[in-house]
Amino acid sequence: MKAPKDRQVVLLLAVNGMFVLAGALSGTFLNIYFWKSRQDYLMIAWFTMAQQIALGLTFWIAGKWVKEGNKMNALRLGIAVSGLFYLFILGTGQNAVHYIWPLGLLLGTSLGLFWLAFNVVYFEVTDAGNRDWFNGWVGLLGSMIGILGPWVSGWLITLLHGEKGYRLIFTMSMVIFGCTVLLSFFLKKREVSGQYDWIEGIKRLKEVDGTWRFAMGGLVMQGIREGVFSFLIFLLVYSATSQEAKVGQFMLITSAVSLVSYWAAGKWFKPAYRSYGMLVGAIIMLLVILPLLWKVNYTTLLILGVGTSLFIPLYMLPAISVSFDLMGTNRNNAEKRVELVVVREISLMVGRIAGLLIFISVLSFRQDPLTVTLLLLVLGMSPIGTWVFMRKVMKSRQPAA
């Protein structure tokens, strides 16, 4: 199948792009909105924790609906609940910091519904031959959106002097979510088959060959970094500059670099080089944290952001593709695609929660800049752990160059 000629692939990319756009406009500044009401790293960490708990549980519980019912309705509900989340933010305003757990659970539920359905449909419309192509375009579109979305949001917030700007971007996200729901109706209703297995993950851990055990271990390690880096870097940029416009500029620059790097990876990064590429990417993503030991300011954070954006495709594309390739190794795995998508997300969730618990435990005692930087270094080592686990899977399934 040649992906560029497949209408469903293009439509799925469009739905993904619009969903990511709505999140980029508001999501980038959501934690900063909370931070301006209360400067507390732990509050933001608990908000992220609530999201991850709800996301993982939603994947597991909604898996039965997606496998035995209408997965497209699950995708649409996820988009709609995302819009509802921002409606609640608009309604509560600066008092939203008093509802961190309910808001986090609501956002996590919306993300769980959307990404579960999206990942299953993604598996159904792609294969091992075009999966890297699709992932490259997802990264490319994400980078393009990352260039414009946060920059526009930061500019609007600055132009409208804070609260009015935030309310505008939250409203814009709601409108885009509504349009995304409409676009999703052009995606074909996918066939359903089989019964949902609630304990598939436990069965995969017990398999004799250990392939899924290694893959799940790699996903846990991947999640450790993601759980904290997903919010902390933007908070550090805002803390260092006190300007939303600077956060938008940071996103513009780093996403512009990602645009080029994902394009290059999509064109030249072959499956045969996944293991080497992942290791190189993981090491450089760790090294670019080191300048923060000297000083945490906009320049050193930009070095971290640009360096990560430049090399993360080498790490992320194999990390994504390996687990999805395993889902298509045989007929049984293909029939269990919903359960395996759930297994993948729960593995990531376990890692993210582990990273957040480490972050919360340490910062409950000390929150000075050096402690935060050392935490970034420790958590930033986890991608190397991802490679340690996943290289065993990649070696056993090494494709030709």
mmCIF file of C-alpha atoms in Angstrom, residues 3 31 44 56 76-78 100-101 138 140 146 241 254 264 273 296 305 334 343 349 357 369-370 373 380-381 394 399:
data_model
loop_
_atom_site.group_PDB
_atom_site.id
_atom_site.type_symbol
_atom_site.label_atom_id
_atom_site.label_comp_id
_atom_site.label_asym_id
_atom_site.label_seq_id
_atom_site.Cartn_x
_atom_site.Cartn_y
_atom_site.Cartn_z
ATOM 1 C CA ALA A 3 0.413 5.658 1.864
ATOM 2 C CA ASN A 31 0.341 24.484 33.161
ATOM 3 C CA ILE A 44 1.600 20.649 38.408
ATOM 4 C CA GLY A 56 -4.280 4.444 31.635
ATOM 5 C CA ARG A 76 -15.201 11.362 18.714
ATOM 6 C CA LEU A 77 -16.117 11.257 22.402
ATOM 7 C CA GLY A 78 -12.474 11.773 23.302
ATOM 8 C CA ILE A 100 -6.481 20.012 39.940
ATOM 9 C CA TRP A 101 -7.480 16.372 40.435
ATOM 10 C CA VAL A 138 2.928 12.754 12.223
ATOM 11 C CA LEU A 140 6.408 16.603 10.631
ATOM 12 C CA GLY A 146 4.396 23.404 17.156
ATOM 13 C CA THR A 241 11.767 34.654 31.410
ATOM 14 C CA THR A 254 12.505 23.946 18.719
ATOM 15 C CA ALA A 264 15.055 14.045 7.161
ATOM 16 C CA TYR A 273 19.274 1.475 11.321
ATOM 17 C CA VAL A 296 19.309 27.518 34.083
ATOM 18 C CA GLY A 305 15.287 22.174 23.351
ATOM 19 C CA ALA A 334 -3.417 -8.605 14.644
ATOM 20 C CA VAL A 343 -0.745 -2.909 26.802
ATOM 21 C CA MET A 349 1.665 5.080 31.896
ATOM 22 C CA LEU A 357 6.692 9.783 41.750
ATOM 23 C CA PRO A 369 17.469 24.799 40.799
ATOM 24 C CA LEU A 370 20.357 22.336 41.215
ATOM 25 C CA THR A 373 18.546 19.979 37.116
ATOM 26 C CA GLY A 380 16.892 11.942 31.109
ATOM 27 C CA MET A 381 18.873 8.692 31.240
ATOM 28 C CA MET A 394 14.964 -4.986 17.043
ATOM 29 C CA PRO A 399 14.910 -5.853 8.549
#
